[in-house]
């Protein structure tokens, strides 16, 4: 008969091998009776800032049994070290297995300090991801398994082309690269503040010249890519409703995967108006936070696809709740993702565990060496997909020597907090 003890013994071998913690199974079993869950206490939480796709924060949670959990937050991550340090007193001595309760307590305690979104929720996201990694390692299970299991073994990724010279040498180089790498979807940006056809640097209205340039660039890339590769187009919320409607309509013949944020994700009625005016699918969500950021979007039928950024919208549990909420409206889930292989693999566990997953972003095309060496497991994307690992926790471990190359100058590297 398989008891909890034999299960842990079985699980302990790969943990020891993968994470070089041979005393782990003993430590867990010494603190665990046959029918009890592992007993762990948080002892410290530390951060390191890197600069790759903007500022990104890595969070590590330490425990009394030597297990360490790792997480990552992005974009609004500049405040993560200070906020995470402010959480330390609350976290010290807590049982890390109560992930949602820790998250909820910190969220509620910060309601008067901006916990409704932005830097606070971003810091909380990095911390929550580290808790999931820790719990997976403690139980000897991959995160997707703890989330109810997987709907798919591989997670489809799209390549953000991060191009500035679409019609020139950069486009000529990147389009075949995306194809050869095996991606089945790509994304390009069409907003360009430097466009000489722009009449006004402040207003949100694109001129005819700008719209012609946008359509020309999309046609150029669409014709270079084979029809089997989907194309998404991002406007970064820089335009007004008349421009958004016109661009969405003019791009209809390209059968885009989606048009992303033609207007800012602030007025869901305006977004819904654009959606109703066009056959081009509309996508938004990378700057919305937690479930409450998505309720109006879904109720007003403002988009065809949602794209939460898991490393800032609240973390893995929150992203999964958002995905399930969207599924009730038959809306696909296509997470925004600009982080390292640590955060990207964490996102992949969520993508594997929800039925309505469509595609997940990869945004390190301009940092190929950092990407493939960032974790000790090496390259995690093969033929445009991530195979979900069965290793405990997230299933990848940062190579500090490599990641340190991107350390933000003047910031500490996982230094013990006071
Ligand atoms: Mg975007």
Coordinates of C-alpha atoms and ligand atoms in Angstrom, one line a residue:
X1 CA 0.0 0.0 0.0
X2 CA 1.3 3.5 -0.8
X3 CA 1.3 5.7 2.3
X4 CA 2.2 9.3 2.5
X5 CA 5.7 8.2 3.8
X6 CA 6.4 5.9 0.8
X7 CA 5.1 8.6 -1.5
X8 CA 7.4 11.2 -0.1
X9 CA 10.3 8.7 -0.2
X10 CA 9.6 8.1 -3.9
X11 CA 9.3 11.8 -4.6
X12 CA 12.4 12.7 -2.6
X13 CA 14.9 11.1 -5.0
X14 CA 14.2 13.4 -7.9
X15 CA 14.0 16.4 -5.6
X16 CA 17.4 15.7 -4.2
X17 CA 18.9 15.1 -7.6
X18 CA 17.3 18.2 -9.2
X19 CA 17.9 20.6 -6.4
X20 CA 21.0 19.2 -4.7
X21 CA 19.3 19.0 -1.4
X22 CA 19.9 15.4 -0.3
X23 CA 18.8 16.0 3.2
X24 CA 15.4 17.2 2.0
X25 CA 13.4 14.0 2.3
X26 CA 14.8 13.4 5.8
X27 CA 14.0 16.9 6.8
X28 CA 10.4 16.6 5.6
X29 CA 9.9 13.2 7.0
X30 CA 11.4 14.1 10.4
X31 CA 8.7 16.8 10.6
X32 CA 5.9 14.7 9.1
X33 CA 3.9 11.9 10.5
X34 CA 2.2 9.4 8.1
X35 CA -0.9 11.5 7.8
X36 CA 0.4 15.0 8.3
X37 CA 1.4 17.6 5.7
X38 CA 5.0 18.8 5.7
X39 CA 5.7 21.4 8.3
X40 CA 7.7 24.4 7.1
X41 CA 8.2 27.8 8.4
X42 CA 9.2 30.9 6.4
X43 CA 12.4 32.3 7.7
X44 CA 13.3 35.0 5.2
X45 CA 12.4 36.6 1.9
X46 CA 14.9 38.3 -0.4
X47 CA 14.9 40.0 -3.8
X48 CA 17.1 40.8 -6.7
X49 CA 16.4 43.3 -9.5
X50 CA 17.4 42.7 -13.1
X51 CA 16.9 44.8 -16.2
X52 CA 16.0 42.8 -19.3
X53 CA 12.5 43.7 -20.5
X54 CA 12.4 46.7 -18.3
X55 CA 12.8 46.2 -14.5
X56 CA 12.1 42.7 -13.3
X57 CA 12.3 41.5 -9.7
X58 CA 13.1 38.0 -8.6
X59 CA 11.8 36.9 -5.2
X60 CA 13.1 34.1 -3.0
X61 CA 11.4 32.7 0.1
X62 CA 13.6 30.8 2.6
X63 CA 12.4 28.2 5.1
X64 CA 13.6 26.5 8.3
X65 CA 14.2 23.3 6.3
X66 CA 16.5 24.7 3.6
X67 CA 13.8 24.7 0.9
X68 CA 13.8 27.9 -1.2
X69 CA 10.9 29.1 -3.4
X70 CA 11.5 31.4 -6.3
X71 CA 9.2 33.9 -8.1
X72 CA 9.3 36.8 -10.5
X73 CA 7.4 40.1 -11.0
X74 CA 7.6 42.5 -13.9
X75 CA 6.9 45.9 -15.4
X76 CA 5.7 47.6 -12.2
X77 CA 8.4 45.7 -10.4
X78 CA 10.6 48.6 -9.4
X79 CA 8.9 48.7 -6.0
X80 CA 9.0 45.0 -5.4
X81 CA 12.2 44.9 -3.2
X82 CA 10.8 47.5 -0.7
X83 CA 7.3 46.1 -0.6
X84 CA 8.5 42.5 -0.2
X85 CA 10.8 43.6 2.6
X86 CA 7.8 45.2 4.2
X87 CA 6.0 41.9 4.1
X88 CA 8.8 40.1 5.9
X89 CA 7.6 40.6 9.4
X90 CA 4.2 39.2 8.5
X91 CA 5.7 36.2 6.7
X92 CA 8.2 35.2 9.3
X93 CA 7.2 31.9 10.9
X94 CA 4.2 31.5 8.6
X95 CA 3.3 28.1 7.0
X96 CA 4.0 28.7 3.2
X97 CA 1.6 25.9 2.3
X98 CA -1.3 28.4 2.9
X99 CA -0.7 30.3 -0.3
X100 CA -4.1 31.9 -0.8
X101 CA -4.5 32.9 2.8
X102 CA -1.1 34.6 2.8
X103 CA -1.9 36.4 -0.4
X104 CA -5.3 37.5 0.8
X105 CA -4.0 38.7 4.2
X106 CA -1.3 40.8 2.5
X107 CA -3.7 42.1 -0.1
X108 CA -6.3 43.2 2.5
X109 CA -3.6 44.8 4.7
X110 CA -2.5 46.9 1.7
X111 CA -5.9 48.2 0.6
X112 CA -5.0 51.7 1.8
X113 CA -1.5 51.5 0.3
X114 CA -2.6 50.7 -3.3
X115 CA -3.1 47.0 -3.2
X116 CA -5.8 47.3 -5.9
X117 CA -3.1 47.1 -8.6
X118 CA 0.2 48.5 -9.8
X119 CA 3.4 48.0 -7.8
X120 CA 1.7 46.4 -4.8
X121 CA -0.1 43.7 -6.8
X122 CA 3.1 43.2 -8.8
X123 CA 5.2 42.6 -5.7
X124 CA 2.5 40.3 -4.4
X125 CA 2.6 38.3 -7.7
X126 CA 6.3 37.6 -7.4
X127 CA 5.9 36.5 -3.8
X128 CA 2.9 34.3 -4.6
X129 CA 4.8 32.6 -7.4
X130 CA 7.7 31.9 -5.0
X131 CA 5.2 30.3 -2.6
X132 CA 3.9 28.0 -5.3
X133 CA 7.4 26.9 -6.2
X134 CA 8.1 26.3 -2.5
X135 CA 5.0 24.3 -1.9
X136 CA 5.6 22.2 -5.1
X137 CA 9.1 21.4 -3.8
X138 CA 7.8 20.6 -0.3
X139 CA 5.2 18.1 -1.7
X140 CA 7.4 16.8 -4.5
X141 CA 4.8 17.8 -7.2
X142 CA 4.8 20.1 -10.2
X143 CA 2.6 23.2 -9.8
X144 CA 0.2 22.2 -12.5
X145 CA -0.6 19.0 -10.5
X146 CA -1.4 21.1 -7.4
X147 CA -3.7 23.2 -9.6
X148 CA -5.9 20.2 -10.5
X149 CA -3.8 18.7 -13.2
X150 CA -3.1 19.5 -16.8
X151 CA -5.3 19.8 -19.9
X152 CA -2.2 19.7 -22.2
X153 CA 1.4 18.5 -22.1
X154 CA 2.7 21.4 -24.2
X155 CA 2.0 25.1 -24.0
X156 CA 1.8 27.0 -27.3
X157 CA 4.0 30.1 -27.2
X158 CA 3.9 33.1 -29.6
X159 CA 7.0 35.1 -30.4
X160 CA 6.8 38.9 -29.9
X161 CA 9.0 40.2 -32.7
X162 CA 10.0 43.4 -30.7
X163 CA 10.7 45.1 -34.0
X164 CA 11.4 48.8 -34.7
X165 CA 12.5 48.5 -38.4
X166 CA 9.6 46.4 -39.7
X167 CA 10.1 47.1 -43.4
X168 CA 13.9 46.9 -43.3
X169 CA 16.8 44.6 -42.2
X170 CA 15.3 43.8 -38.8
X171 CA 12.1 42.5 -40.3
X172 CA 14.0 40.6 -43.0
X173 CA 16.1 38.9 -40.3
X174 CA 13.4 38.2 -37.7
X175 CA 10.6 36.8 -39.8
X176 CA 12.5 33.8 -41.1
X177 CA 14.0 33.3 -37.6
X178 CA 10.5 33.1 -36.0
X179 CA 9.5 30.5 -38.7
X180 CA 12.7 28.4 -38.3
X181 CA 12.3 28.4 -34.5
X182 CA 9.0 26.7 -35.0
X183 CA 6.6 29.3 -33.6
X184 CA 3.0 29.0 -34.7
X185 CA 2.2 32.6 -33.8
X186 CA 3.9 36.0 -33.7
X187 CA 3.2 39.5 -32.6
X188 CA 4.2 42.9 -34.0
X189 CA 3.7 46.5 -32.8
X190 CA 2.2 49.2 -35.1
X191 CA 2.1 52.2 -32.8
X192 CA 5.0 54.5 -33.6
X193 CA 5.4 57.9 -31.8
X194 CA 8.1 58.9 -34.2
X195 CA 5.9 58.5 -37.3
X196 CA 6.6 61.6 -39.4
X197 CA 2.9 61.5 -40.5
X198 CA 1.8 62.3 -37.0
X199 CA 0.3 65.7 -36.7
X200 CA 0.1 66.0 -32.9
X201 CA 2.5 64.4 -30.4
X202 CA -0.2 64.4 -27.6
X203 CA -3.6 63.6 -29.0
X204 CA -4.6 60.0 -29.6
X205 CA -5.8 60.4 -33.2
X206 CA -3.8 58.7 -36.0
X207 CA -3.6 60.5 -39.3
X208 CA -4.4 58.9 -42.6
X209 CA -0.6 58.7 -43.2
X210 CA -0.1 56.8 -39.9
X211 CA -2.9 54.4 -40.6
X212 CA -1.6 53.7 -44.1
X213 CA 1.8 53.0 -42.6
X214 CA 0.3 50.6 -40.0
X215 CA -1.6 48.7 -42.7
X216 CA 1.5 48.6 -45.0
X217 CA 3.6 47.1 -42.1
X218 CA 1.0 44.5 -41.2
X219 CA 0.7 43.5 -44.9
X220 CA 4.5 43.3 -45.2
X221 CA 4.9 40.9 -42.3
X222 CA 1.7 39.0 -43.0
X223 CA 2.9 38.3 -46.6
X224 CA 6.3 37.2 -45.3
X225 CA 4.9 34.8 -42.8
X226 CA 3.3 31.5 -44.0
X227 CA -0.4 31.3 -43.5
X228 CA 0.1 28.6 -40.8
X229 CA 1.7 31.2 -38.5
X230 CA -0.9 33.4 -36.7
X231 CA -0.2 37.1 -36.4
X232 CA -1.3 39.4 -33.6
X233 CA -0.9 43.2 -33.7
X234 CA -0.4 45.5 -30.7
X235 CA -1.3 49.2 -30.5
X236 CA -0.3 49.6 -26.8
X237 CA -3.5 51.6 -25.9
X238 CA -2.1 54.8 -27.5
X239 CA -5.1 55.7 -29.7
X240 CA -8.6 57.0 -29.5
X241 CA -11.9 55.2 -30.3
X242 CA -12.3 56.5 -33.9
X243 CA -8.7 55.5 -34.7
X244 CA -9.1 52.1 -33.0
X245 CA -12.3 51.4 -35.0
X246 CA -10.7 52.4 -38.3
X247 CA -7.5 50.4 -37.8
X248 CA -9.5 47.3 -36.7
X249 CA -11.7 47.5 -39.8
X250 CA -8.8 48.1 -42.2
X251 CA -6.9 45.1 -40.8
X252 CA -9.9 42.7 -41.2
X253 CA -8.6 41.1 -44.4
X254 CA -5.5 39.9 -42.6
X255 CA -7.5 37.6 -40.3
X256 CA -5.4 38.6 -37.3
X257 CA -5.1 36.4 -34.2
X258 CA -6.0 39.6 -32.4
X259 CA -5.6 43.4 -32.3
X260 CA -4.3 44.4 -28.9
X261 CA -5.4 47.4 -26.9
X262 CA -6.4 49.9 -29.7
X263 CA -7.5 52.2 -26.8
X264 CA -6.3 52.2 -23.2
X265 CA -7.8 49.5 -21.0
X266 CA -9.5 52.1 -18.8
X267 CA -12.9 52.6 -20.5
X268 CA -14.5 49.2 -21.2
X269 CA -17.4 50.8 -23.0
X270 CA -15.0 52.3 -25.5
X271 CA -13.2 49.0 -25.9
X272 CA -16.6 47.3 -26.4
X273 CA -17.6 49.9 -29.0
X274 CA -14.5 49.0 -31.1
X275 CA -15.1 45.3 -30.6
X276 CA -18.7 45.6 -31.9
X277 CA -17.6 47.6 -34.9
X278 CA -15.2 45.0 -36.4
X279 CA -14.6 41.4 -37.4
X280 CA -11.0 41.7 -36.1
X281 CA -10.7 40.0 -32.6
X282 CA -9.9 42.5 -29.9
X283 CA -7.6 41.6 -27.0
X284 CA -6.6 43.4 -23.8
X285 CA -5.6 42.9 -20.2
X286 CA -1.9 43.3 -19.5
X287 CA -2.5 46.4 -17.3
X288 CA -5.6 45.0 -15.5
X289 CA -5.2 43.6 -12.0
X290 CA -6.8 40.7 -10.2
X291 CA -10.3 39.3 -10.8
X292 CA -11.9 42.7 -10.3
X293 CA -10.0 44.2 -13.2
X294 CA -11.7 41.7 -15.5
X295 CA -15.3 41.7 -14.4
X296 CA -16.4 44.8 -16.3
X297 CA -14.4 43.7 -19.4
X298 CA -16.2 40.4 -19.4
X299 CA -19.7 41.6 -18.5
X300 CA -19.6 44.3 -21.2
X301 CA -18.3 41.8 -23.7
X302 CA -15.5 44.3 -24.5
X303 CA -13.0 41.9 -25.8
X304 CA -12.7 38.6 -27.7
X305 CA -9.5 37.5 -25.8
X306 CA -8.0 38.4 -22.4
X307 CA -4.3 38.7 -21.8
X308 CA -3.5 39.0 -18.0
X309 CA 0.2 39.5 -17.1
X310 CA 0.6 36.7 -14.5
X311 CA 3.7 38.3 -13.0
X312 CA 1.8 41.5 -12.1
X313 CA -2.0 40.7 -12.1
X314 CA -1.7 38.8 -8.8
X315 CA 0.2 35.6 -9.4
X316 CA -0.6 32.0 -10.4
X317 CA -3.8 31.4 -8.4
X318 CA -5.2 34.8 -9.4
X319 CA -4.4 34.2 -13.1
X320 CA -6.1 30.9 -12.9
X321 CA -9.2 32.4 -11.3
X322 CA -9.3 35.1 -14.1
X323 CA -8.9 32.4 -16.8
X324 CA -11.8 30.4 -15.3
X325 CA -13.9 33.6 -15.0
X326 CA -13.3 34.2 -18.7
X327 CA -14.2 30.6 -19.6
X328 CA -17.7 31.2 -18.2
X329 CA -18.0 33.9 -21.0
X330 CA -16.3 31.6 -23.6
X331 CA -13.4 34.0 -23.8
X332 CA -9.9 32.6 -24.4
X333 CA -6.9 33.2 -22.1
X334 CA -3.7 34.3 -23.8
X335 CA -1.3 35.6 -21.0
X336 CA 1.0 38.5 -21.6
X337 CA 4.5 37.3 -20.6
X338 CA 7.8 39.2 -20.8
X339 CA 9.7 37.5 -18.0
X340 CA 12.7 35.1 -17.7
X341 CA 12.4 31.4 -18.0
X342 CA 11.6 31.2 -14.3
X343 CA 8.4 33.3 -14.6
X344 CA 7.6 32.0 -18.0
X345 CA 7.7 28.4 -16.8
X346 CA 5.5 29.4 -13.8
X347 CA 3.0 30.9 -16.3
X348 CA 3.1 27.7 -18.3
X349 CA 1.8 25.7 -15.3
X350 CA -1.3 27.9 -15.2
X351 CA -1.7 27.7 -19.0
X352 CA -1.6 23.9 -18.8
X353 CA -4.2 23.9 -16.0
X354 CA -7.1 25.8 -17.6
X355 CA -9.3 24.7 -20.5
X356 CA -9.5 28.0 -22.4
X357 CA -5.8 28.6 -22.8
X358 CA -5.0 29.9 -26.3
X359 CA -1.3 31.0 -26.5
X360 CA 1.3 32.5 -24.2
X361 CA 3.8 35.3 -25.0
X362 CA 7.6 35.0 -25.3
X363 CA 9.4 38.3 -25.5
X364 CA 13.1 37.7 -25.2
X365 CA 13.9 37.6 -29.0
X366 CA 16.4 40.4 -28.4
X367 CA 18.1 38.5 -25.5
X368 CA 18.7 35.0 -26.9
X369 CA 21.9 34.2 -24.9
X370 CA 20.4 35.3 -21.6
X371 CA 17.2 33.4 -22.3
X372 CA 18.8 30.0 -23.1
X373 CA 21.2 30.1 -20.2
X374 CA 19.1 31.8 -17.5
X375 CA 18.0 28.5 -15.9
X376 CA 20.2 25.4 -15.3
X377 CA 17.8 23.3 -17.4
X378 CA 18.7 25.3 -20.5
X379 CA 16.3 26.2 -23.4
X380 CA 12.7 25.6 -22.3
X381 CA 11.0 26.4 -25.6
X382 CA 11.1 23.8 -28.4
X383 CA 9.4 24.3 -31.7
X384 CA 7.4 27.2 -30.3
X385 CA 6.1 25.2 -27.3
X386 CA 7.0 24.6 -23.7
X387 CA 6.8 21.0 -22.5
X388 CA 5.4 21.1 -18.9
X389 CA 8.0 19.5 -16.6
X390 CA 7.2 16.9 -13.9
X391 CA 9.8 18.3 -11.6
X392 CA 8.6 19.7 -8.3
X393 CA 7.5 23.3 -8.1
X394 CA 8.1 25.5 -11.2
X395 CA 10.6 22.9 -12.4
X396 CA 13.5 25.2 -13.4
X397 CA 16.2 26.9 -11.3
X398 CA 17.9 30.1 -12.0
X399 CA 21.7 30.1 -12.8
X400 CA 22.7 33.1 -10.7
X401 CA 26.0 33.6 -12.6
X402 CA 24.1 34.1 -15.8
X403 CA 21.2 36.1 -14.3
X404 CA 23.7 38.4 -12.5
X405 CA 24.8 39.7 -15.9
X406 CA 21.5 41.5 -16.0
X407 CA 21.6 42.7 -12.4
X408 CA 20.3 46.3 -12.1
X409 CA 23.3 48.5 -11.2
X410 CA 23.4 49.5 -7.5
X411 CA 20.9 47.0 -6.3
X412 CA 21.6 44.0 -3.9
X413 CA 21.5 40.4 -5.0
X414 CA 19.3 38.3 -2.7
X415 CA 20.9 40.1 0.3
X416 CA 19.6 39.0 3.7
X417 CA 17.1 41.6 5.0
X418 CA 17.4 43.1 8.5
Ligands
LIG1 MG1 0.7 44.9 -25.3

